[in-house]
Amino acid sequence: MTYDCIIVGGGLAGMQAGIQLGRYASHKVLVVDSEDGRSTLCRNYRNLLGYPGGVSGETIRQAGRKQLGDYGIELVRDRITDAEHLTHDRGFRLRGADGAIYETRTALLATGVMDRLPDWPGLLPCLGLSVFVCPDCDGYEIRGRETLVLGSGDVGANMALTLLQWTDRLLYLRQEDAEHPLSPELAQRLAAAGIPHRVAPVRAVMAADDGAMTGVVLQDGTELAAGRAFVAFGGNEVRSQLAGRLGARLHENRHVWSDPRTKMTSVPRLWAAGDIAFHSEQATVAMGEGAQAAIWIHKALLEANEAAE
């Protein structure tokens, strides 16, 4: 079977694109999701319209999967590991992790970005509730509160300086110091801003059952109390490997270039939306890009159908 469009990635961008394509009721669409993206980890998005108390990524994903089904959009769990162009400009062939083959006339890559997070016990249940990674998303949540910055080198220092917009009650605990040293310039800026910092490897995050962080345990057994923290290690994984395999233009930081209007990449019939694209990594932006890409995929499919008649 050849699909009209395969969406690789079933996060916020991918599902929104699938819903938009499903509402045209004229295309055969498949969403392939590996179920390990950012939205599977975030326990609470607080900056979305209509959810003043926040909503979890899993709640959004469950609702999205139901909507996809209501519109007749197929959803499979798989990880696309390889992609190639079909001959005679017929689209793309995608290969799943266990060897499944999928063919499609058009494709949307919404494979996202994965934050580089340490494997500290207690960390994941706090993400989006009391431990954060994005100041634009969640800086508001620490306003006036004591907050730990848990990171490495200059990346963590820059995060601490950014968070001064919301609180000056900051402590930067540097991790991985030997591999990612703090530059003298950033050390001076931290001192000038009154932000204390020291090398203090963390062993675990302490939290209540509801995900409210209470502090951290250091490698030497010391416990530090804190109700909020930001994690900043840098080196996040931009999942643009398939785009690169298909020859799409990438920025130096591995994000995928796309046309600002249509979201199509430099490769005809190949679109990109969400966090792998070159934009602000926000849930609302990802959903908007998914819908925008879907509109132009629909237009491209209509034009191709008309040309074939």
PDB file of C-alpha atoms in Angstrom:
ATOM      1  CA  MET A   1       0.000   0.000   0.000  1.00  0.00           C
ATOM      2  CA  THR A   2       1.171   3.508  -0.815  1.00  0.00           C
ATOM      3  CA  TYR A   3      -0.070   6.253   1.487  1.00  0.00           C
ATOM      4  CA  ASP A   4      -0.786   9.799   0.428  1.00  0.00           C
ATOM      5  CA  CYS A   5       1.156  11.023   3.448  1.00  0.00           C
ATOM      6  CA  ILE A   6       3.134   9.409   6.213  1.00  0.00           C
ATOM      7  CA  ILE A   7       3.781  11.486   9.310  1.00  0.00           C
ATOM      8  CA  VAL A   8       6.893  10.356  11.153  1.00  0.00           C
ATOM      9  CA  GLY A   9       6.401  11.308  14.792  1.00  0.00           C
ATOM     10  CA  GLY A  10       3.194  11.231  16.806  1.00  0.00           C
ATOM     11  CA  GLY A  11       3.891  14.080  19.182  1.00  0.00           C
ATOM     12  CA  LEU A  12       2.112  17.426  19.207  1.00  0.00           C
ATOM     13  CA  ALA A  13       3.187  18.498  15.711  1.00  0.00           C
ATOM     14  CA  GLY A  14       2.595  15.110  14.130  1.00  0.00           C
ATOM     15  CA  MET A  15      -0.834  14.516  15.623  1.00  0.00           C
ATOM     16  CA  GLN A  16      -2.014  18.035  14.816  1.00  0.00           C
ATOM     17  CA  ALA A  17      -0.938  17.515  11.218  1.00  0.00           C
ATOM     18  CA  GLY A  18      -2.757  14.189  11.112  1.00  0.00           C
ATOM     19  CA  ILE A  19      -5.948  15.723  12.475  1.00  0.00           C
ATOM     20  CA  GLN A  20      -5.822  18.505   9.883  1.00  0.00           C
ATOM     21  CA  LEU A  21      -5.244  16.041   7.027  1.00  0.00           C
ATOM     22  CA  GLY A  22      -8.006  13.815   8.354  1.00  0.00           C
ATOM     23  CA  ARG A  23     -10.513  16.648   8.145  1.00  0.00           C
ATOM     24  CA  TYR A  24     -10.052  16.786   4.379  1.00  0.00           C
ATOM     25  CA  ALA A  25     -11.440  13.219   4.322  1.00  0.00           C
ATOM     26  CA  SER A  26      -9.747  12.470   1.015  1.00  0.00           C
ATOM     27  CA  HIS A  27      -6.248  11.244   1.863  1.00  0.00           C
ATOM     28  CA  LYS A  28      -4.812   7.963   3.092  1.00  0.00           C
ATOM     29  CA  VAL A  29      -2.613   9.008   6.024  1.00  0.00           C
ATOM     30  CA  LEU A  30      -0.421   7.057   8.434  1.00  0.00           C
ATOM     31  CA  VAL A  31       1.180   8.359  11.633  1.00  0.00           C
ATOM     32  CA  VAL A  32       4.242   6.404  12.779  1.00  0.00           C
ATOM     33  CA  ASP A  33       5.146   7.077  16.399  1.00  0.00           C
ATOM     34  CA  SER A  34       8.017   5.696  18.479  1.00  0.00           C
ATOM     35  CA  GLU A  35       6.293   6.972  21.660  1.00  0.00           C
ATOM     36  CA  ASP A  36       9.421   8.393  23.252  1.00  0.00           C
ATOM     37  CA  GLY A  37       9.300  12.101  22.487  1.00  0.00           C
ATOM     38  CA  ARG A  38       9.263  15.143  24.736  1.00  0.00           C
ATOM     39  CA  SER A  39       5.479  15.106  25.126  1.00  0.00           C
ATOM     40  CA  THR A  40       5.668  11.651  26.731  1.00  0.00           C
ATOM     41  CA  LEU A  41       7.772  13.124  29.549  1.00  0.00           C
ATOM     42  CA  CYS A  42       6.176  16.475  30.355  1.00  0.00           C
ATOM     43  CA  ARG A  43       3.827  16.105  33.300  1.00  0.00           C
ATOM     44  CA  ASN A  44       2.282  19.549  32.904  1.00  0.00           C
ATOM     45  CA  TYR A  45       2.117  22.159  30.126  1.00  0.00           C
ATOM     46  CA  ARG A  46       0.992  25.362  31.809  1.00  0.00           C
ATOM     47  CA  ASN A  47       1.266  27.830  28.937  1.00  0.00           C
ATOM     48  CA  LEU A  48      -1.397  26.399  26.601  1.00  0.00           C
ATOM     49  CA  LEU A  49      -4.550  28.335  25.795  1.00  0.00           C
ATOM     50  CA  GLY A  50      -7.544  26.918  27.643  1.00  0.00           C
ATOM     51  CA  TYR A  51      -5.575  25.050  30.323  1.00  0.00           C
ATOM     52  CA  PRO A  52      -4.833  27.579  33.093  1.00  0.00           C
ATOM     53  CA  GLY A  53      -4.146  24.743  35.523  1.00  0.00           C
ATOM     54  CA  GLY A  54      -1.970  22.896  33.048  1.00  0.00           C
ATOM     55  CA  VAL A  55      -2.355  19.650  31.141  1.00  0.00           C
ATOM     56  CA  SER A  56      -0.010  16.698  30.868  1.00  0.00           C
ATOM     57  CA  GLY A  57       1.607  15.594  27.660  1.00  0.00           C
ATOM     58  CA  GLU A  58       0.048  12.154  28.029  1.00  0.00           C
ATOM     59  CA  THR A  59      -3.437  13.642  28.368  1.00  0.00           C
ATOM     60  CA  ILE A  60      -2.933  15.564  25.135  1.00  0.00           C
ATOM     61  CA  ARG A  61      -1.539  12.472  23.425  1.00  0.00           C
ATOM     62  CA  GLN A  62      -4.486  10.311  24.485  1.00  0.00           C
ATOM     63  CA  ALA A  63      -6.963  12.880  23.207  1.00  0.00           C
ATOM     64  CA  GLY A  64      -4.967  13.254  19.995  1.00  0.00           C
ATOM     65  CA  ARG A  65      -4.885   9.522  19.338  1.00  0.00           C
ATOM     66  CA  LYS A  66      -8.663   9.375  19.708  1.00  0.00           C
ATOM     67  CA  GLN A  67      -9.106  12.281  17.304  1.00  0.00           C
ATOM     68  CA  LEU A  68      -6.856  10.595  14.770  1.00  0.00           C
ATOM     69  CA  GLY A  69      -9.001   7.483  14.967  1.00  0.00           C
ATOM     70  CA  ASP A  70     -12.202   9.505  14.600  1.00  0.00           C
ATOM     71  CA  TYR A  71     -10.880  10.867  11.298  1.00  0.00           C
ATOM     72  CA  GLY A  72      -9.746   7.468  10.048  1.00  0.00           C
ATOM     73  CA  ILE A  73      -6.035   8.192  10.403  1.00  0.00           C
ATOM     74  CA  GLU A  74      -3.945   5.084  10.967  1.00  0.00           C
ATOM     75  CA  LEU A  75      -1.468   5.088  13.837  1.00  0.00           C
ATOM     76  CA  VAL A  76       1.282   2.517  14.310  1.00  0.00           C
ATOM     77  CA  ARG A  77       4.004   2.241  16.896  1.00  0.00           C
ATOM     78  CA  ASP A  78       7.359   1.947  15.170  1.00  0.00           C
ATOM     79  CA  ARG A  79      10.642   3.754  14.788  1.00  0.00           C
ATOM     80  CA  ILE A  80      11.580   4.739  11.264  1.00  0.00           C
ATOM     81  CA  THR A  81      15.267   3.943  10.910  1.00  0.00           C
ATOM     82  CA  ASP A  82      15.864   4.572   7.204  1.00  0.00           C
ATOM     83  CA  ALA A  83      14.343   6.458   4.291  1.00  0.00           C
ATOM     84  CA  GLU A  84      14.936   6.647   0.553  1.00  0.00           C
ATOM     85  CA  HIS A  85      13.462   8.256  -2.536  1.00  0.00           C
ATOM     86  CA  LEU A  86      11.287   6.091  -4.761  1.00  0.00           C
ATOM     87  CA  THR A  87      12.082   6.011  -8.450  1.00  0.00           C
ATOM     88  CA  HIS A  88      10.211   8.146 -10.997  1.00  0.00           C
ATOM     89  CA  ASP A  89       9.465  10.775  -8.364  1.00  0.00           C
ATOM     90  CA  ARG A  90       6.854   8.598  -6.639  1.00  0.00           C
ATOM     91  CA  GLY A  91       7.631   9.675  -3.107  1.00  0.00           C
ATOM     92  CA  PHE A  92       9.484   7.856  -0.364  1.00  0.00           C
ATOM     93  CA  ARG A  93      10.088   4.422   1.090  1.00  0.00           C
ATOM     94  CA  LEU A  94      10.510   4.244   4.868  1.00  0.00           C
ATOM     95  CA  ARG A  95      11.827   1.337   6.890  1.00  0.00           C
ATOM     96  CA  GLY A  96      10.788   0.545  10.450  1.00  0.00           C
ATOM     97  CA  ALA A  97      12.925  -0.779  13.269  1.00  0.00           C
ATOM     98  CA  ASP A  98      11.780  -4.380  12.711  1.00  0.00           C
ATOM     99  CA  GLY A  99      11.966  -4.198   8.929  1.00  0.00           C
ATOM    100  CA  ALA A 100       8.437  -3.033   8.098  1.00  0.00           C
ATOM    101  CA  ILE A 101       8.306  -1.089   4.813  1.00  0.00           C
ATOM    102  CA  TYR A 102       6.077   1.935   4.296  1.00  0.00           C
ATOM    103  CA  GLU A 103       5.660   3.815   1.005  1.00  0.00           C
ATOM    104  CA  THR A 104       4.171   7.257   0.635  1.00  0.00           C
ATOM    105  CA  ARG A 105       3.659  10.032  -1.914  1.00  0.00           C
ATOM    106  CA  THR A 106       4.518  12.730   0.632  1.00  0.00           C
ATOM    107  CA  ALA A 107       6.079  12.718   4.096  1.00  0.00           C
ATOM    108  CA  LEU A 108       6.089  14.970   7.118  1.00  0.00           C
ATOM    109  CA  LEU A 109       8.956  14.656   9.573  1.00  0.00           C
ATOM    110  CA  ALA A 110       7.902  15.569  13.104  1.00  0.00           C
ATOM    111  CA  THR A 111      10.532  13.568  14.960  1.00  0.00           C
ATOM    112  CA  GLY A 112      11.325  16.282  17.475  1.00  0.00           C
ATOM    113  CA  VAL A 113      14.162  16.901  19.881  1.00  0.00           C
ATOM    114  CA  MET A 114      15.116  14.954  22.986  1.00  0.00           C
ATOM    115  CA  ASP A 115      16.684  16.780  25.916  1.00  0.00           C
ATOM    116  CA  ARG A 116      19.916  15.409  27.347  1.00  0.00           C
ATOM    117  CA  LEU A 117      18.788  14.444  30.817  1.00  0.00           C
ATOM    118  CA  PRO A 118      20.751  12.653  33.536  1.00  0.00           C
ATOM    119  CA  ASP A 119      19.460   9.332  34.848  1.00  0.00           C
ATOM    120  CA  TRP A 120      18.928  10.600  38.399  1.00  0.00           C
ATOM    121  CA  PRO A 121      16.281   8.702  40.360  1.00  0.00           C
ATOM    122  CA  GLY A 122      13.262  10.912  40.971  1.00  0.00           C
ATOM    123  CA  LEU A 123      13.887  13.270  38.039  1.00  0.00           C
ATOM    124  CA  LEU A 124      11.377  12.146  35.409  1.00  0.00           C
ATOM    125  CA  PRO A 125       8.251  12.277  37.622  1.00  0.00           C
ATOM    126  CA  CYS A 126       9.034  15.945  38.330  1.00  0.00           C
ATOM    127  CA  LEU A 127       9.465  17.144  34.736  1.00  0.00           C
ATOM    128  CA  GLY A 128       7.022  19.896  33.932  1.00  0.00           C
ATOM    129  CA  LEU A 129       5.765  19.992  37.514  1.00  0.00           C
ATOM    130  CA  SER A 130       8.703  21.226  39.569  1.00  0.00           C
ATOM    131  CA  VAL A 131      11.751  20.523  37.382  1.00  0.00           C
ATOM    132  CA  PHE A 132      11.958  22.322  34.040  1.00  0.00           C
ATOM    133  CA  VAL A 133      14.134  22.602  30.942  1.00  0.00           C
ATOM    134  CA  CYS A 134      12.697  25.581  29.012  1.00  0.00           C
ATOM    135  CA  PRO A 135      12.741  29.078  30.534  1.00  0.00           C
ATOM    136  CA  ASP A 136      10.360  30.447  27.883  1.00  0.00           C
ATOM    137  CA  CYS A 137       7.860  27.742  28.832  1.00  0.00           C
ATOM    138  CA  ASP A 138       8.285  27.615  32.588  1.00  0.00           C
ATOM    139  CA  GLY A 139      10.383  30.485  33.899  1.00  0.00           C
ATOM    140  CA  TYR A 140       7.136  31.867  35.295  1.00  0.00           C
ATOM    141  CA  GLU A 141       6.876  28.853  37.602  1.00  0.00           C
ATOM    142  CA  ILE A 142       9.937  29.886  39.651  1.00  0.00           C
ATOM    143  CA  ARG A 143       9.139  33.554  40.147  1.00  0.00           C
ATOM    144  CA  GLY A 144      10.524  34.654  43.517  1.00  0.00           C
ATOM    145  CA  ARG A 145      11.339  31.098  44.576  1.00  0.00           C
ATOM    146  CA  GLU A 146      14.543  29.346  45.562  1.00  0.00           C
ATOM    147  CA  THR A 147      15.664  27.438  42.484  1.00  0.00           C
ATOM    148  CA  LEU A 148      18.524  25.104  41.682  1.00  0.00           C
ATOM    149  CA  VAL A 149      20.179  25.138  38.289  1.00  0.00           C
ATOM    150  CA  LEU A 150      21.538  21.663  37.611  1.00  0.00           C
ATOM    151  CA  GLY A 151      23.765  21.685  34.567  1.00  0.00           C
ATOM    152  CA  SER A 152      27.223  21.772  33.125  1.00  0.00           C
ATOM    153  CA  GLY A 153      29.723  24.466  32.237  1.00  0.00           C
ATOM    154  CA  ASP A 154      28.635  27.531  30.350  1.00  0.00           C
ATOM    155  CA  VAL A 155      25.262  26.003  29.387  1.00  0.00           C
ATOM    156  CA  GLY A 156      24.173  25.876  33.008  1.00  0.00           C
ATOM    157  CA  ALA A 157      25.645  29.315  33.706  1.00  0.00           C
ATOM    158  CA  ASN A 158      23.703  30.869  30.848  1.00  0.00           C
ATOM    159  CA  MET A 159      20.521  29.211  32.092  1.00  0.00           C
ATOM    160  CA  ALA A 160      21.083  30.680  35.567  1.00  0.00           C
ATOM    161  CA  LEU A 161      21.594  34.151  34.115  1.00  0.00           C
ATOM    162  CA  THR A 162      18.449  33.803  32.009  1.00  0.00           C
ATOM    163  CA  LEU A 163      16.388  32.806  35.050  1.00  0.00           C
ATOM    164  CA  LEU A 164      17.235  36.094  36.787  1.00  0.00           C
ATOM    165  CA  GLN A 165      14.203  37.505  34.967  1.00  0.00           C
ATOM    166  CA  TRP A 166      12.013  35.551  37.396  1.00  0.00           C
ATOM    167  CA  THR A 167      14.059  35.068  40.571  1.00  0.00           C
ATOM    168  CA  ASP A 168      17.374  35.996  42.121  1.00  0.00           C
ATOM    169  CA  ARG A 169      17.244  33.115  44.581  1.00  0.00           C
ATOM    170  CA  LEU A 170      19.391  30.842  42.462  1.00  0.00           C
ATOM    171  CA  LEU A 171      22.106  28.289  43.144  1.00  0.00           C
ATOM    172  CA  TYR A 172      24.031  26.778  40.249  1.00  0.00           C
ATOM    173  CA  LEU A 173      25.231  23.232  40.978  1.00  0.00           C
ATOM    174  CA  ARG A 174      27.688  22.319  38.254  1.00  0.00           C
ATOM    175  CA  GLN A 175      27.848  18.751  36.961  1.00  0.00           C
ATOM    176  CA  GLU A 176      30.357  17.098  34.556  1.00  0.00           C
ATOM    177  CA  ASP A 177      32.887  19.781  35.419  1.00  0.00           C
ATOM    178  CA  ALA A 178      35.934  18.014  33.973  1.00  0.00           C
ATOM    179  CA  GLU A 179      34.323  17.608  30.556  1.00  0.00           C
ATOM    180  CA  HIS A 180      32.480  20.937  30.462  1.00  0.00           C
ATOM    181  CA  PRO A 181      34.406  23.560  32.429  1.00  0.00           C
ATOM    182  CA  LEU A 182      32.979  26.933  33.295  1.00  0.00           C
ATOM    183  CA  SER A 183      34.663  29.723  31.364  1.00  0.00           C
ATOM    184  CA  PRO A 184      36.206  32.646  33.281  1.00  0.00           C
ATOM    185  CA  GLU A 185      33.874  35.052  31.506  1.00  0.00           C
ATOM    186  CA  LEU A 186      30.735  33.211  32.629  1.00  0.00           C
ATOM    187  CA  ALA A 187      32.139  32.790  36.134  1.00  0.00           C
ATOM    188  CA  GLN A 188      32.591  36.564  36.333  1.00  0.00           C
ATOM    189  CA  ARG A 189      29.055  37.186  35.073  1.00  0.00           C
ATOM    190  CA  LEU A 190      27.622  34.822  37.683  1.00  0.00           C
ATOM    191  CA  ALA A 191      29.592  36.582  40.420  1.00  0.00           C
ATOM    192  CA  ALA A 192      28.462  39.996  39.204  1.00  0.00           C
ATOM    193  CA  ALA A 193      24.847  38.807  39.253  1.00  0.00           C
ATOM    194  CA  GLY A 194      25.208  37.388  42.746  1.00  0.00           C
ATOM    195  CA  ILE A 195      24.526  33.786  41.686  1.00  0.00           C
ATOM    196  CA  PRO A 196      26.559  31.306  43.773  1.00  0.00           C
ATOM    197  CA  HIS A 197      27.915  28.239  42.016  1.00  0.00           C
ATOM    198  CA  ARG A 198      29.962  25.196  42.861  1.00  0.00           C
ATOM    199  CA  VAL A 199      30.783  21.747  41.607  1.00  0.00           C
ATOM    200  CA  ALA A 200      28.304  19.435  43.333  1.00  0.00           C
ATOM    201  CA  PRO A 201      27.426  16.199  41.513  1.00  0.00           C
ATOM    202  CA  VAL A 202      23.836  15.140  42.118  1.00  0.00           C
ATOM    203  CA  ARG A 203      22.877  11.559  42.996  1.00  0.00           C
ATOM    204  CA  ALA A 204      19.073  11.817  43.048  1.00  0.00           C
ATOM    205  CA  VAL A 205      16.107  14.196  43.061  1.00  0.00           C
ATOM    206  CA  MET A 206      13.891  14.139  46.142  1.00  0.00           C
ATOM    207  CA  ALA A 207      10.180  14.590  45.526  1.00  0.00           C
ATOM    208  CA  ALA A 208       6.754  13.924  46.965  1.00  0.00           C
ATOM    209  CA  ASP A 209       4.370  11.474  45.341  1.00  0.00           C
ATOM    210  CA  ASP A 210       2.662  14.277  43.394  1.00  0.00           C
ATOM    211  CA  GLY A 211       5.886  15.285  41.632  1.00  0.00           C
ATOM    212  CA  ALA A 212       6.617  18.246  43.889  1.00  0.00           C
ATOM    213  CA  MET A 213      10.382  18.450  44.207  1.00  0.00           C
ATOM    214  CA  THR A 214      11.715  18.817  47.746  1.00  0.00           C
ATOM    215  CA  GLY A 215      15.435  18.905  46.980  1.00  0.00           C
ATOM    216  CA  VAL A 216      18.398  16.903  45.734  1.00  0.00           C
ATOM    217  CA  VAL A 217      20.813  14.398  47.192  1.00  0.00           C
ATOM    218  CA  LEU A 218      24.455  15.021  46.321  1.00  0.00           C
ATOM    219  CA  GLN A 219      26.982  12.276  45.653  1.00  0.00           C
ATOM    220  CA  ASP A 220      28.481  12.768  49.111  1.00  0.00           C
ATOM    221  CA  GLY A 221      25.072  12.203  50.711  1.00  0.00           C
ATOM    222  CA  THR A 222      24.343  15.852  51.477  1.00  0.00           C
ATOM    223  CA  GLU A 223      20.705  16.855  51.013  1.00  0.00           C
ATOM    224  CA  LEU A 224      19.827  20.296  49.682  1.00  0.00           C
ATOM    225  CA  ALA A 225      16.256  21.501  50.030  1.00  0.00           C
ATOM    226  CA  ALA A 226      14.640  23.223  47.037  1.00  0.00           C
ATOM    227  CA  GLY A 227      11.188  23.277  45.525  1.00  0.00           C
ATOM    228  CA  ARG A 228      12.174  24.112  41.961  1.00  0.00           C
ATOM    229  CA  ALA A 229      14.998  23.297  39.561  1.00  0.00           C
ATOM    230  CA  PHE A 230      16.045  23.810  35.959  1.00  0.00           C
ATOM    231  CA  VAL A 231      18.168  21.246  34.136  1.00  0.00           C
ATOM    232  CA  ALA A 232      20.630  22.566  31.531  1.00  0.00           C
ATOM    233  CA  PHE A 233      23.249  20.269  30.032  1.00  0.00           C
ATOM    234  CA  GLY A 234      23.097  21.190  26.347  1.00  0.00           C
ATOM    235  CA  GLY A 235      23.816  18.649  23.647  1.00  0.00           C
ATOM    236  CA  ASN A 236      20.138  17.857  23.053  1.00  0.00           C
ATOM    237  CA  GLU A 237      19.451  15.319  20.317  1.00  0.00           C
ATOM    238  CA  VAL A 238      17.891  16.911  17.244  1.00  0.00           C
ATOM    239  CA  ARG A 239      16.240  13.975  15.518  1.00  0.00           C
ATOM    240  CA  SER A 240      16.899  15.097  11.975  1.00  0.00           C
ATOM    241  CA  GLN A 241      18.727  11.970  10.782  1.00  0.00           C
ATOM    242  CA  LEU A 242      15.984  11.000   8.320  1.00  0.00           C
ATOM    243  CA  ALA A 243      15.903  14.506   6.884  1.00  0.00           C
ATOM    244  CA  GLY A 244      19.644  14.359   6.341  1.00  0.00           C
ATOM    245  CA  ARG A 245      19.360  10.915   4.782  1.00  0.00           C
ATOM    246  CA  LEU A 246      16.887  12.279   2.248  1.00  0.00           C
ATOM    247  CA  GLY A 247      19.100  15.248   1.415  1.00  0.00           C
ATOM    248  CA  ALA A 248      17.164  17.973   3.208  1.00  0.00           C
ATOM    249  CA  ARG A 249      19.005  21.139   4.085  1.00  0.00           C
ATOM    250  CA  LEU A 250      20.050  21.291   7.733  1.00  0.00           C
ATOM    251  CA  HIS A 251      21.198  24.215   9.823  1.00  0.00           C
ATOM    252  CA  GLU A 252      24.527  24.025  11.611  1.00  0.00           C
ATOM    253  CA  ASN A 253      22.719  22.980  14.790  1.00  0.00           C
ATOM    254  CA  ARG A 254      21.090  20.034  12.936  1.00  0.00           C
ATOM    255  CA  HIS A 255      17.616  21.563  12.867  1.00  0.00           C
ATOM    256  CA  VAL A 256      15.827  21.203   9.533  1.00  0.00           C
ATOM    257  CA  TRP A 257      15.340  24.171   7.240  1.00  0.00           C
ATOM    258  CA  SER A 258      11.778  24.605   5.990  1.00  0.00           C
ATOM    259  CA  ASP A 259       9.962  27.206   3.969  1.00  0.00           C
ATOM    260  CA  PRO A 260       8.428  29.738   6.384  1.00  0.00           C
ATOM    261  CA  ARG A 261       5.099  29.659   4.562  1.00  0.00           C
ATOM    262  CA  THR A 262       4.610  26.013   3.610  1.00  0.00           C
ATOM    263  CA  LYS A 263       6.972  24.160   5.993  1.00  0.00           C
ATOM    264  CA  MET A 264       8.243  22.107   3.060  1.00  0.00           C
ATOM    265  CA  THR A 265      11.942  21.256   3.289  1.00  0.00           C
ATOM    266  CA  SER A 266      14.456  21.731   0.481  1.00  0.00           C
ATOM    267  CA  VAL A 267      13.366  18.296  -0.785  1.00  0.00           C
ATOM    268  CA  PRO A 268      10.127  18.282  -2.818  1.00  0.00           C
ATOM    269  CA  ARG A 269       7.249  16.393  -1.154  1.00  0.00           C
ATOM    270  CA  LEU A 270       9.073  16.343   2.185  1.00  0.00           C
ATOM    271  CA  TRP A 271       7.878  18.580   5.031  1.00  0.00           C
ATOM    272  CA  ALA A 272       9.177  19.217   8.558  1.00  0.00           C
ATOM    273  CA  ALA A 273       7.303  20.538  11.584  1.00  0.00           C
ATOM    274  CA  GLY A 274       7.768  20.782  15.303  1.00  0.00           C
ATOM    275  CA  ASP A 275      10.953  20.903  17.295  1.00  0.00           C
ATOM    276  CA  ILE A 276      13.210  19.521  14.548  1.00  0.00           C
ATOM    277  CA  ALA A 277      12.433  22.651  12.544  1.00  0.00           C
ATOM    278  CA  PHE A 278      14.335  25.903  13.052  1.00  0.00           C
ATOM    279  CA  HIS A 279      12.102  27.823  15.455  1.00  0.00           C
ATOM    280  CA  SER A 280      11.179  28.364  19.087  1.00  0.00           C
ATOM    281  CA  GLU A 281      10.729  24.943  20.685  1.00  0.00           C
ATOM    282  CA  GLN A 282       7.237  25.475  22.068  1.00  0.00           C
ATOM    283  CA  ALA A 283       4.252  23.120  22.195  1.00  0.00           C
ATOM    284  CA  THR A 284       1.961  25.723  20.661  1.00  0.00           C
ATOM    285  CA  VAL A 285       4.415  26.450  17.858  1.00  0.00           C
ATOM    286  CA  ALA A 286       4.773  22.740  17.135  1.00  0.00           C
ATOM    287  CA  MET A 287       1.020  22.267  16.822  1.00  0.00           C
ATOM    288  CA  GLY A 288       0.700  25.325  14.613  1.00  0.00           C
ATOM    289  CA  GLU A 289       3.465  24.126  12.318  1.00  0.00           C
ATOM    290  CA  GLY A 290       1.862  20.697  12.095  1.00  0.00           C
ATOM    291  CA  ALA A 291      -1.424  22.184  10.949  1.00  0.00           C
ATOM    292  CA  GLN A 292       0.322  24.569   8.572  1.00  0.00           C
ATOM    293  CA  ALA A 293       2.349  21.789   6.965  1.00  0.00           C
ATOM    294  CA  ALA A 294      -0.790  19.660   6.593  1.00  0.00           C
ATOM    295  CA  ILE A 295      -2.601  22.419   4.703  1.00  0.00           C
ATOM    296  CA  TRP A 296       0.202  22.592   2.163  1.00  0.00           C
ATOM    297  CA  ILE A 297       0.530  18.821   1.926  1.00  0.00           C
ATOM    298  CA  HIS A 298      -3.160  18.765   1.056  1.00  0.00           C
ATOM    299  CA  LYS A 299      -2.634  21.380  -1.634  1.00  0.00           C
ATOM    300  CA  ALA A 300       0.304  19.446  -3.081  1.00  0.00           C
ATOM    301  CA  LEU A 301      -1.697  16.213  -3.203  1.00  0.00           C
ATOM    302  CA  LEU A 302      -4.593  17.934  -4.960  1.00  0.00           C
ATOM    303  CA  GLU A 303      -2.238  19.414  -7.552  1.00  0.00           C
ATOM    304  CA  ALA A 304      -0.607  16.034  -8.115  1.00  0.00           C
ATOM    305  CA  ASN A 305      -3.999  14.383  -8.555  1.00  0.00           C
ATOM    306  CA  GLU A 306      -5.083  17.013 -11.048  1.00  0.00           C
ATOM    307  CA  ALA A 307      -1.855  16.652 -13.010  1.00  0.00           C
ATOM    308  CA  ALA A 308      -2.330  12.894 -13.204  1.00  0.00           C
ATOM    309  CA  GLU A 309      -5.847  13.161 -14.662  1.00  0.00           C
TER     310      GLU A 309
END
